[in-house]
mmCIF file of C-alpha atoms and ligand atoms in Angstrom:
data_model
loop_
_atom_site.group_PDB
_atom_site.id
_atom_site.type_symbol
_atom_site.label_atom_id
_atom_site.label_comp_id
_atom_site.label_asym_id
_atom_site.label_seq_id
_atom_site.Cartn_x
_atom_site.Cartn_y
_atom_site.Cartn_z
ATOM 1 C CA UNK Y 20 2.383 28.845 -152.695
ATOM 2 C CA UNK Y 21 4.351 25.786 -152.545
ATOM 3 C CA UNK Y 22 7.979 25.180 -151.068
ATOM 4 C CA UNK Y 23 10.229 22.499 -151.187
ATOM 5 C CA UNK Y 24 11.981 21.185 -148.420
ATOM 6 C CA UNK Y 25 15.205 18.829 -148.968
ATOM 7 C CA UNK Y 26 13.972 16.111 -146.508
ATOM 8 C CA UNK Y 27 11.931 13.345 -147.753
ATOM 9 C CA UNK Y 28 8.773 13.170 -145.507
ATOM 10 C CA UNK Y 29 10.084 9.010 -144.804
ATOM 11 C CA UNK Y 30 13.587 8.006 -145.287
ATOM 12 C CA UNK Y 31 13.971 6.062 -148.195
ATOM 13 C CA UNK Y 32 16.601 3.175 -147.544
ATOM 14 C CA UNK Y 33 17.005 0.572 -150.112
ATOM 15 C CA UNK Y 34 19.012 -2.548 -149.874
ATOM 16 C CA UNK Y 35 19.673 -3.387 -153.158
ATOM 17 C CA UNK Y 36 19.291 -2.699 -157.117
ATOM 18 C CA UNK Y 37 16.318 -4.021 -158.080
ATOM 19 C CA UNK Y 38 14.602 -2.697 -161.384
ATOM 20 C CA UNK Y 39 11.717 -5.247 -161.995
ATOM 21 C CA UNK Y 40 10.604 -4.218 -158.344
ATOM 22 C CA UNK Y 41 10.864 -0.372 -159.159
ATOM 23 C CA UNK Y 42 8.700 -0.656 -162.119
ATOM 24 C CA UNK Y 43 5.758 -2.163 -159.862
ATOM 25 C CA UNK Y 44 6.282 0.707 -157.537
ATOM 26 C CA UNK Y 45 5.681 3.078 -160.766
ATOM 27 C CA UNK Y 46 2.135 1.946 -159.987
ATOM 28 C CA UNK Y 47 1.534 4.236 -157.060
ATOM 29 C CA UNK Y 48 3.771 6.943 -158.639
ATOM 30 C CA UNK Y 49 1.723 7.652 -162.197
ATOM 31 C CA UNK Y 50 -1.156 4.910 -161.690
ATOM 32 C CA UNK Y 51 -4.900 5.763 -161.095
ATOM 33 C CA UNK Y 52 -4.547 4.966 -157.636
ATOM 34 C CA UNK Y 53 -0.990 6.550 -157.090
ATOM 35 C CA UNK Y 54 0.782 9.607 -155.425
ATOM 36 C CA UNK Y 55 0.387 12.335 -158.597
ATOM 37 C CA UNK Y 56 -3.885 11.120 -158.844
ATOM 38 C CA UNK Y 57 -4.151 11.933 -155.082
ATOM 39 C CA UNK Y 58 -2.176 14.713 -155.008
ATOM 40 C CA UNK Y 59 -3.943 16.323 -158.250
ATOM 41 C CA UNK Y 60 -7.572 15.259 -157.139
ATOM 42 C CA UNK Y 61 -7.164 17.039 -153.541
ATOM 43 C CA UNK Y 62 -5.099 19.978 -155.006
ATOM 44 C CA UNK Y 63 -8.267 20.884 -157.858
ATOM 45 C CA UNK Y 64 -11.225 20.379 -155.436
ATOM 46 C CA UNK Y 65 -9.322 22.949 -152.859
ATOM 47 C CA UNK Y 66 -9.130 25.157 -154.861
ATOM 48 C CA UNK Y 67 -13.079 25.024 -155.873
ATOM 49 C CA UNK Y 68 -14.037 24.212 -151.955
ATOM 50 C CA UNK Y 69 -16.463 26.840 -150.137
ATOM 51 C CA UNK Y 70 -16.168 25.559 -146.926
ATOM 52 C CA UNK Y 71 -12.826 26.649 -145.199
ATOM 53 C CA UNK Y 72 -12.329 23.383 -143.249
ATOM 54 C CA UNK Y 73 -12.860 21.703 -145.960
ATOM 55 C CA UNK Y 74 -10.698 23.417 -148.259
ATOM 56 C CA UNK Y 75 -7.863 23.678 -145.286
ATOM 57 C CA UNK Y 76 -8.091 19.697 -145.395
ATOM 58 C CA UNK Y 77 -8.173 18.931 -148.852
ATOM 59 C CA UNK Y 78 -4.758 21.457 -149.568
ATOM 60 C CA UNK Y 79 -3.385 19.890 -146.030
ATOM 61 C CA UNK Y 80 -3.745 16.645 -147.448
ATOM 62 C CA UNK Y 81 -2.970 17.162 -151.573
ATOM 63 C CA UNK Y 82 0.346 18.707 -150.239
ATOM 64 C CA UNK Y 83 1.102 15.482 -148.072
ATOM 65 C CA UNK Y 84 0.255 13.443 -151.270
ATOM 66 C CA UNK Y 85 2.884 15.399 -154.003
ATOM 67 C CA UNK Y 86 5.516 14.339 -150.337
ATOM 68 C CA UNK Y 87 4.445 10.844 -150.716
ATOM 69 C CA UNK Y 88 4.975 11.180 -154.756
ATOM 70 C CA UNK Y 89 8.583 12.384 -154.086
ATOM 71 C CA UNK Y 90 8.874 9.339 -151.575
ATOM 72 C CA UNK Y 91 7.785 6.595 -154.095
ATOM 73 C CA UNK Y 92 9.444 8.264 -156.492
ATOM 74 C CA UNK Y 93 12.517 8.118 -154.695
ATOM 75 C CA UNK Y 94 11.792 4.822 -154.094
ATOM 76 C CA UNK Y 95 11.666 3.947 -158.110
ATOM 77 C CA UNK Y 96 15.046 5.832 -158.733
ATOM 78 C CA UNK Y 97 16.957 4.121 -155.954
ATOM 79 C CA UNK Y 98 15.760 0.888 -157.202
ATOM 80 C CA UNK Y 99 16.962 1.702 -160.766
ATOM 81 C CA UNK Y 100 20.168 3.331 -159.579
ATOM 82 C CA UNK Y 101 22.553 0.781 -160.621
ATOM 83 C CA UNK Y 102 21.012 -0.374 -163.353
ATOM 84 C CA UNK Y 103 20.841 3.137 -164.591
ATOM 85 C CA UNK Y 104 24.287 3.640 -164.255
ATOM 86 C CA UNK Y 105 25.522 0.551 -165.662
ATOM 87 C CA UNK Y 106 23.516 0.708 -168.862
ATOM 88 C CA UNK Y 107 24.600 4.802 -169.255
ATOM 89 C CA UNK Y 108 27.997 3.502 -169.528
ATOM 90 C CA UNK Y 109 27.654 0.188 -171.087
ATOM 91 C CA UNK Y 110 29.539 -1.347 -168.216
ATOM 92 C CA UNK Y 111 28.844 -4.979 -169.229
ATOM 93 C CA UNK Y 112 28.605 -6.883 -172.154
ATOM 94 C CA UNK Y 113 25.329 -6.350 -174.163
ATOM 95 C CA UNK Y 114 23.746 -9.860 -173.198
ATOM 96 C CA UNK Y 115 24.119 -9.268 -169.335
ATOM 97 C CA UNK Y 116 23.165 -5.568 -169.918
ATOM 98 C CA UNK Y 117 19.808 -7.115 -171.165
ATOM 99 C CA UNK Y 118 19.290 -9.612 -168.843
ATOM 100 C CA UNK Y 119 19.904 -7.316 -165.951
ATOM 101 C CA UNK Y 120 16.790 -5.159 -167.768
ATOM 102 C CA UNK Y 121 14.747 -8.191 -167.278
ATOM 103 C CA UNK Y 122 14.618 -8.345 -163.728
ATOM 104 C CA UNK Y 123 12.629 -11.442 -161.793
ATOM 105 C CA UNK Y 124 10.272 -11.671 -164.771
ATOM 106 C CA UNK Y 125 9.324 -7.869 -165.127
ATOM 107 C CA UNK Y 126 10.453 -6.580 -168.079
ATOM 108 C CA UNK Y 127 11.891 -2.842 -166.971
ATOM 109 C CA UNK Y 128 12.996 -2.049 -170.446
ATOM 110 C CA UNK Y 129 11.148 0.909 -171.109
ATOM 111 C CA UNK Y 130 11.851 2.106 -167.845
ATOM 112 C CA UNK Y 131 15.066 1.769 -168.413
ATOM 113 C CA UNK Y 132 15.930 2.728 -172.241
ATOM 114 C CA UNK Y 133 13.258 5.550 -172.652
ATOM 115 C CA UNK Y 134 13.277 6.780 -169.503
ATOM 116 C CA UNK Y 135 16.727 6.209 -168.157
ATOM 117 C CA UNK Y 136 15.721 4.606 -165.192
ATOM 118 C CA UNK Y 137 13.985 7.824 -164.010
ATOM 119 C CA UNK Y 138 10.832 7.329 -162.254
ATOM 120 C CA UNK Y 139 7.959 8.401 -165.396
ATOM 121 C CA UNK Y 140 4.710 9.317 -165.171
ATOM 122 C CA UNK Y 141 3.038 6.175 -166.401
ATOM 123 C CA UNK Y 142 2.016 3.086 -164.401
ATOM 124 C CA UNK Y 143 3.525 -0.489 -163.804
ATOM 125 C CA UNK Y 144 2.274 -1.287 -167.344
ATOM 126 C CA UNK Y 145 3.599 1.528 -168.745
ATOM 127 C CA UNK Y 146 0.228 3.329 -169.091
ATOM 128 C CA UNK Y 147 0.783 7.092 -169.437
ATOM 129 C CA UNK Y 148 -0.367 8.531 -166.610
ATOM 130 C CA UNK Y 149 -4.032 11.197 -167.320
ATOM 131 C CA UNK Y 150 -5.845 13.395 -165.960
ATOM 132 C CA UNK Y 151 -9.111 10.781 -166.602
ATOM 133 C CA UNK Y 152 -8.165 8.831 -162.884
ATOM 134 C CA UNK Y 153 -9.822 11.953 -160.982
ATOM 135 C CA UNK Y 154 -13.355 11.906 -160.900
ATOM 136 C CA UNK Y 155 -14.350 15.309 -159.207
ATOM 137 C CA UNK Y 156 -17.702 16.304 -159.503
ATOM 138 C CA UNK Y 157 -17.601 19.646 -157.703
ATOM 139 C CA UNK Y 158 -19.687 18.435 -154.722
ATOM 140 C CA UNK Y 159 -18.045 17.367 -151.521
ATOM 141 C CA UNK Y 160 -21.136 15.104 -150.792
ATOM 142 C CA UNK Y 161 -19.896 12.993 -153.921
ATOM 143 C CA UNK Y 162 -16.401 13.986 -154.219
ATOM 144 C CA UNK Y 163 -15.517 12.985 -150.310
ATOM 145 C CA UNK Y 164 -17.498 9.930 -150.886
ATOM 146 C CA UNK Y 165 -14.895 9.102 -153.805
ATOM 147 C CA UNK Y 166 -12.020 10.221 -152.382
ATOM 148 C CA UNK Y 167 -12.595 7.551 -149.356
ATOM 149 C CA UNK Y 168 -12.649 5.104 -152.136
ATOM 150 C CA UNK Y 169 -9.481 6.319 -153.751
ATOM 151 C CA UNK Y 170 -7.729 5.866 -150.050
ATOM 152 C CA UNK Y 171 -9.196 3.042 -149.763
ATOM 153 C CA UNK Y 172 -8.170 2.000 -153.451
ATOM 154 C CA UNK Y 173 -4.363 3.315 -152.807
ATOM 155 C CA UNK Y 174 -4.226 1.689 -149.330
ATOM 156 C CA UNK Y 175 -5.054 -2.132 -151.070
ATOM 157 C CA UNK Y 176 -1.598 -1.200 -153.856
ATOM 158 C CA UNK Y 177 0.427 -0.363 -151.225
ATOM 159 C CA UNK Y 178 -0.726 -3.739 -149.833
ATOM 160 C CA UNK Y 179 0.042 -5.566 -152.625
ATOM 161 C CA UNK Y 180 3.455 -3.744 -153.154
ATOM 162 C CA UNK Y 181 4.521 -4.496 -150.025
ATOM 163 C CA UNK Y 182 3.329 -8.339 -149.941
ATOM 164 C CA UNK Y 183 5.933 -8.381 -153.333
ATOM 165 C CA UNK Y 184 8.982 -6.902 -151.458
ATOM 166 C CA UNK Y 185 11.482 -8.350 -148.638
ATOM 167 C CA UNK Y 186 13.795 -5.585 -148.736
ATOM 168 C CA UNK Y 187 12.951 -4.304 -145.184
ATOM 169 C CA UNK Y 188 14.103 -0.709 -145.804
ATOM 170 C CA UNK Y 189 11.364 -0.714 -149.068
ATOM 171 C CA UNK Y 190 8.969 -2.270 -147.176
ATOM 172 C CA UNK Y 191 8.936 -0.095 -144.260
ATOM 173 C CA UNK Y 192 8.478 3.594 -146.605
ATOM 174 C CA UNK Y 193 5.129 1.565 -148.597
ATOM 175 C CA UNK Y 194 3.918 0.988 -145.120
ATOM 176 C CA UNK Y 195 4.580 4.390 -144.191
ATOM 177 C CA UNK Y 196 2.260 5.715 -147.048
ATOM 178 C CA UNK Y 197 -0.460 2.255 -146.889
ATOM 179 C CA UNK Y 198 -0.515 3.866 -143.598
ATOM 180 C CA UNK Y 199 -0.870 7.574 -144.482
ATOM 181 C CA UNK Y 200 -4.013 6.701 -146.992
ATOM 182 C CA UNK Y 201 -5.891 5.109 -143.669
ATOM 183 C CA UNK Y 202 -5.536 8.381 -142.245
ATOM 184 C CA UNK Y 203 -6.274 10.546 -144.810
ATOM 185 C CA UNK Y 204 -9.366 7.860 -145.577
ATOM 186 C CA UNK Y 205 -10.522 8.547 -141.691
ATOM 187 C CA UNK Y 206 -10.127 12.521 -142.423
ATOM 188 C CA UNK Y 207 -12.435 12.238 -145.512
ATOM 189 C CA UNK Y 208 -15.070 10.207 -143.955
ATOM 190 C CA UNK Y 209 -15.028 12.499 -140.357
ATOM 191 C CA UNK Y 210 -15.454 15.407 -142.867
ATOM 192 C CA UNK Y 211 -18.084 13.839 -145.264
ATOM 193 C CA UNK Y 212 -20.247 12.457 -141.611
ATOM 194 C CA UNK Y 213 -19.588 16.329 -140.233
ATOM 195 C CA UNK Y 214 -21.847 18.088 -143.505
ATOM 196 C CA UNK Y 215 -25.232 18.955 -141.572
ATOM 197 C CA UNK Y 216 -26.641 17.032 -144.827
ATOM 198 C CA UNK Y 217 -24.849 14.527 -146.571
ATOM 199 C CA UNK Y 218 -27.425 12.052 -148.131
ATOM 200 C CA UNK Y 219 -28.488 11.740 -150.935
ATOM 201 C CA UNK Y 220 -25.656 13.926 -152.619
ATOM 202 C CA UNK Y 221 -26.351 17.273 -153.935
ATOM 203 C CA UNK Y 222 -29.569 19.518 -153.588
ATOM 204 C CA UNK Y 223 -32.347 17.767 -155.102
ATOM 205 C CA UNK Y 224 -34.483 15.048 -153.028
ATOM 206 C CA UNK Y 225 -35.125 11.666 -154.796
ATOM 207 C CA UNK Y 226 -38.579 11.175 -156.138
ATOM 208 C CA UNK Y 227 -40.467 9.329 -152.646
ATOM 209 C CA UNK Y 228 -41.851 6.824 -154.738
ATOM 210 C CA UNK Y 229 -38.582 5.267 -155.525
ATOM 211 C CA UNK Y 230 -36.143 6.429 -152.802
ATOM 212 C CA UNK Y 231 -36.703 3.227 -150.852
ATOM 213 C CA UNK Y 232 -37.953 0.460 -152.928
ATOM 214 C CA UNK Y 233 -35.872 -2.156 -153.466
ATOM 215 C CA UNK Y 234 -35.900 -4.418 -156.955
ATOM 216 C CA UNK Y 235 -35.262 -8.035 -156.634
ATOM 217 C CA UNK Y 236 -34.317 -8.306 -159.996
ATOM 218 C CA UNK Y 237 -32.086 -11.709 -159.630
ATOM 219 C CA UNK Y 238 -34.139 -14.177 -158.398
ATOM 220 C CA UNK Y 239 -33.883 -17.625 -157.754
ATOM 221 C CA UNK Y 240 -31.270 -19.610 -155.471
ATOM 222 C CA UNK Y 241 -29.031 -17.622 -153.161
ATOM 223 C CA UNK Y 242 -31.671 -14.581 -152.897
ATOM 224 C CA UNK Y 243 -30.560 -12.808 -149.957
ATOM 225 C CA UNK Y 244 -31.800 -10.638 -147.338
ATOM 226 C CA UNK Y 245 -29.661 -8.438 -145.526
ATOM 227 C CA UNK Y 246 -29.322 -4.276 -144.164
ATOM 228 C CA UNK Y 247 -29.081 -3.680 -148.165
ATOM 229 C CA UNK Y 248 -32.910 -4.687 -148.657
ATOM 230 C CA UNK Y 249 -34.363 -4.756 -145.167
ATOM 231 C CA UNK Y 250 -37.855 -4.997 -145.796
ATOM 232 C CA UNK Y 251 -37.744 -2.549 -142.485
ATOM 233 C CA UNK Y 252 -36.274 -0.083 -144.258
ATOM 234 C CA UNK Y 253 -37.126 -0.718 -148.252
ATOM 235 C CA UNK Y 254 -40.058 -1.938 -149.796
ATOM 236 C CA UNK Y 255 -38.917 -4.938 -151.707
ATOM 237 C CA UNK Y 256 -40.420 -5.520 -154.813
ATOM 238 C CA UNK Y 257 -40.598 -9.632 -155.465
ATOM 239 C CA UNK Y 258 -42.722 -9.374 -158.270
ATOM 240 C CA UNK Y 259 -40.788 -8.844 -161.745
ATOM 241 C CA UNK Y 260 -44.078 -7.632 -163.376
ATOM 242 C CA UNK Y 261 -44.273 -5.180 -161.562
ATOM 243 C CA UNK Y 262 -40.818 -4.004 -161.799
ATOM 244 C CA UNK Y 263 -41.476 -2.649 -165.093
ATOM 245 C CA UNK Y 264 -43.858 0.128 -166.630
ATOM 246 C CA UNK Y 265 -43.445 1.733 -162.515
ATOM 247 C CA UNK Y 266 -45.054 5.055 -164.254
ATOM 248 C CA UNK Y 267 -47.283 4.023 -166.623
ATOM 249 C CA UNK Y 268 -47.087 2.093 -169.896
ATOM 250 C CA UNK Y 269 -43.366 1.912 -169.707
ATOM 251 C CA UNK Y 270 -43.382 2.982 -173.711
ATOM 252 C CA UNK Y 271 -41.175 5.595 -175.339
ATOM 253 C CA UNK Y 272 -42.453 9.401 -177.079
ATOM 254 C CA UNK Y 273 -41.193 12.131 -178.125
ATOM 255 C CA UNK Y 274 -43.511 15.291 -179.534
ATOM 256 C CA UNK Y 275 -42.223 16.070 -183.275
ATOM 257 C CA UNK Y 276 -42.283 19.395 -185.044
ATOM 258 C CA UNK Y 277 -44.405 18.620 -188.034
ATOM 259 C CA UNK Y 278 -41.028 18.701 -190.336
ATOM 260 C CA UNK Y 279 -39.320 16.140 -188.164
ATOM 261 C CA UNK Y 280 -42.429 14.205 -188.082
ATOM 262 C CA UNK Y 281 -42.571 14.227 -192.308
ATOM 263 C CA UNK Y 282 -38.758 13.467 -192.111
ATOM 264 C CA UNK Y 283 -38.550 10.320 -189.705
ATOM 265 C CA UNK Y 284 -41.793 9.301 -191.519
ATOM 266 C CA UNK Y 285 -39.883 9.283 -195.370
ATOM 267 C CA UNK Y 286 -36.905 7.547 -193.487
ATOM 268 C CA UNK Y 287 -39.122 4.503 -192.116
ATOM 269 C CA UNK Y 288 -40.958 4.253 -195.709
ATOM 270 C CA UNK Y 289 -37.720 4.032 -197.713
ATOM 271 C CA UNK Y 290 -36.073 1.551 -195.081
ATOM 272 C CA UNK Y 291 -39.242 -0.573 -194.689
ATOM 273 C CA UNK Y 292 -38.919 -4.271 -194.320
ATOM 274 C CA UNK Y 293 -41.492 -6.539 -195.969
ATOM 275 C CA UNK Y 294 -42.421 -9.527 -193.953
ATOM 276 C CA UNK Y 295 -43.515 -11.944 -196.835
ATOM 277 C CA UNK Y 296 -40.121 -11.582 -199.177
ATOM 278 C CA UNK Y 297 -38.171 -13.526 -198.627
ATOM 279 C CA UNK Y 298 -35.130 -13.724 -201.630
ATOM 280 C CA UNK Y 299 -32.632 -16.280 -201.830
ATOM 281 C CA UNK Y 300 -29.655 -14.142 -200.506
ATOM 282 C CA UNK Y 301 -25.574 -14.538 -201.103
ATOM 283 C CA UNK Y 302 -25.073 -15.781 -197.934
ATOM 284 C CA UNK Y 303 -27.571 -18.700 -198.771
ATOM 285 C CA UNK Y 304 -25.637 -19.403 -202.263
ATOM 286 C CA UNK Y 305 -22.614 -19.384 -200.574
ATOM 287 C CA UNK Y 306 -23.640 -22.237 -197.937
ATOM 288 C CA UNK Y 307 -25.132 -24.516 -200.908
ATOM 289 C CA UNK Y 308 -24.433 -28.011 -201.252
ATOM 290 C CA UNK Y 309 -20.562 -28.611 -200.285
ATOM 291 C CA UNK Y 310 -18.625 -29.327 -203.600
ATOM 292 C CA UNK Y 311 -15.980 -32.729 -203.307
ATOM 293 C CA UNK Y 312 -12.710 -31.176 -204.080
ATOM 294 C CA UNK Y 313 -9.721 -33.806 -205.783
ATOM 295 C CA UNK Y 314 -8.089 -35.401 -202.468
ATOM 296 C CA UNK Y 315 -10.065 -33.921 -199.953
ATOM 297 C CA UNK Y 316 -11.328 -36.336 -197.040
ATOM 298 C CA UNK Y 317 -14.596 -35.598 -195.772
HETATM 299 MN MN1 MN W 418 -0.506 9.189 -150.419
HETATM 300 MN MN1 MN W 419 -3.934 9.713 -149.308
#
């Protein structure tokens, strides 16, 4: 069960109206890489988790991310306060109604007159937030891999969000969270490194002809060795030609019921191309010798 508790998990304090600001906050509230995402992407692979750390973590964690959504959401609707209020009751004239919409150069209008200054599910572009930012696979090997990625992904637009922001009390709640997604990135990786078997994901071993060979497939100036193709570790393969046809010939089949095979043979004869016709076509009439129109310089 879930229950709510009155107290934000940071106090929000915010200095000042400032609209164009909340809507690049909305980023981490209904972006790929915000609050509902996280929150969402821990809360579904809980519920599917086998292993009871595991799943004690990941519902630990998805329930800290829905307090950080409340936080930046806060956040957003402090910002937009007095704007909100203004515009609700048409306090100014029309033209500095609009302009105080505008911001520093962020246009907060749809923020503002479809949402009513609420904090909405979409991102700093207005992009409706879906369901298509979480990537679960169903196997913590993978999934624990990506959500380190996703902390790591959230932890850079906090960054950024703070780097755009002087208003100290703002500041300090987005480095509250940028801080929260280090720890919850340090949690992932201690329980992705504590799996007895980790690499490569999932059940299935990787064919040992392939699992360390290494294709040096861009050649030429700035070719690079480093861990990534440690001839101690991978076989590097220098030699293009041999890069393809690894199998065998390298060439496609497929085995045809004898129907199939009379179809996909009829379709091949009709669409046929013969080599030696060549027609004048209406492309080649078109580009024919240019006509001289009356007062045209050429
Ligand atoms: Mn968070
Ligand atoms: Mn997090």
């Amino acid at each position: 069960m879930f229950a709510h508790n009155k107290r934000l998990q940071y106090t929000v304090r915010v200095s000042q109206s400032n609209p164009a600001l909340a809507n690049l906050l909305l980023e981490q509230f209904g972006g790929p890489q915000g609050e509902l995402a996280a929150a969402c992407r821990y809360f579904t692979q809980a519920l599917g988790e086998e292993d009871p750390g595991r799943k004690d973590m990941l519902m630990d964690i998805a329930t800290e991310e829905l307090s950080h959504l409340e936080v930046i959401g806060t956040l957003v609707a402090m910002l937009n306060k007095g704007a909100k209020g203004k515009l609700a009751e048409a306090t100014d004239t029309e033209a500095e109604l609009f302009r105080s919409l505008q911001g520093a150069g962020n246009d907060s209008h749809v923020t503002q007159v479809l949402y009513g200054g609420g904090p909405a599910l979409v991102n700093s572009g207005g992009q409706l937030w879906t369901a298509g930012y979480i990537d679960t696979i169903g196997e913590p090997s993978a999934d624990l891999r990506s959500n380190i990625a996703a902390e790591a992904r959230a932890k850079i637009v906090y960054e950024r969000l703070i780097n755009v922001t002087d208003d100290p009390g703002v500041r300090d709640a987005l480095t509250f969270l940028m801080t929260r997604e280090v720890a919850h990135q340090q949690s992932f990786e201690k329980a992705l490194y504590s799996m007895d078997k980790s690499f490569p994901p999932g059940k299935l071993p990787g064919d040992p002809r392939f699992t360390n060979v290494y294709f040096n497939l861009s050649q030429g100036e700035g070719d690079t060795t480093g861990p990534w193709n440690d001839p101690a570790v991978f076989q590097v393969e220098n030699d293009v030609a041999n890069a393809h046809s690894i199998d065998g010939d390298g060439m496609a089949s497929v085995a045809m019921a004898p129907d199939e095979e009379a179809a996909v043979q009829a379709l091949a004869t009709r669409t046929m191309s013969s080599p030696d016709t060549s027609p004048v076509t209406g492309a080649e009439l078109a580009s024919g010798p240019p006509v001289e129109q009356a007062g045209q310089r050429r």
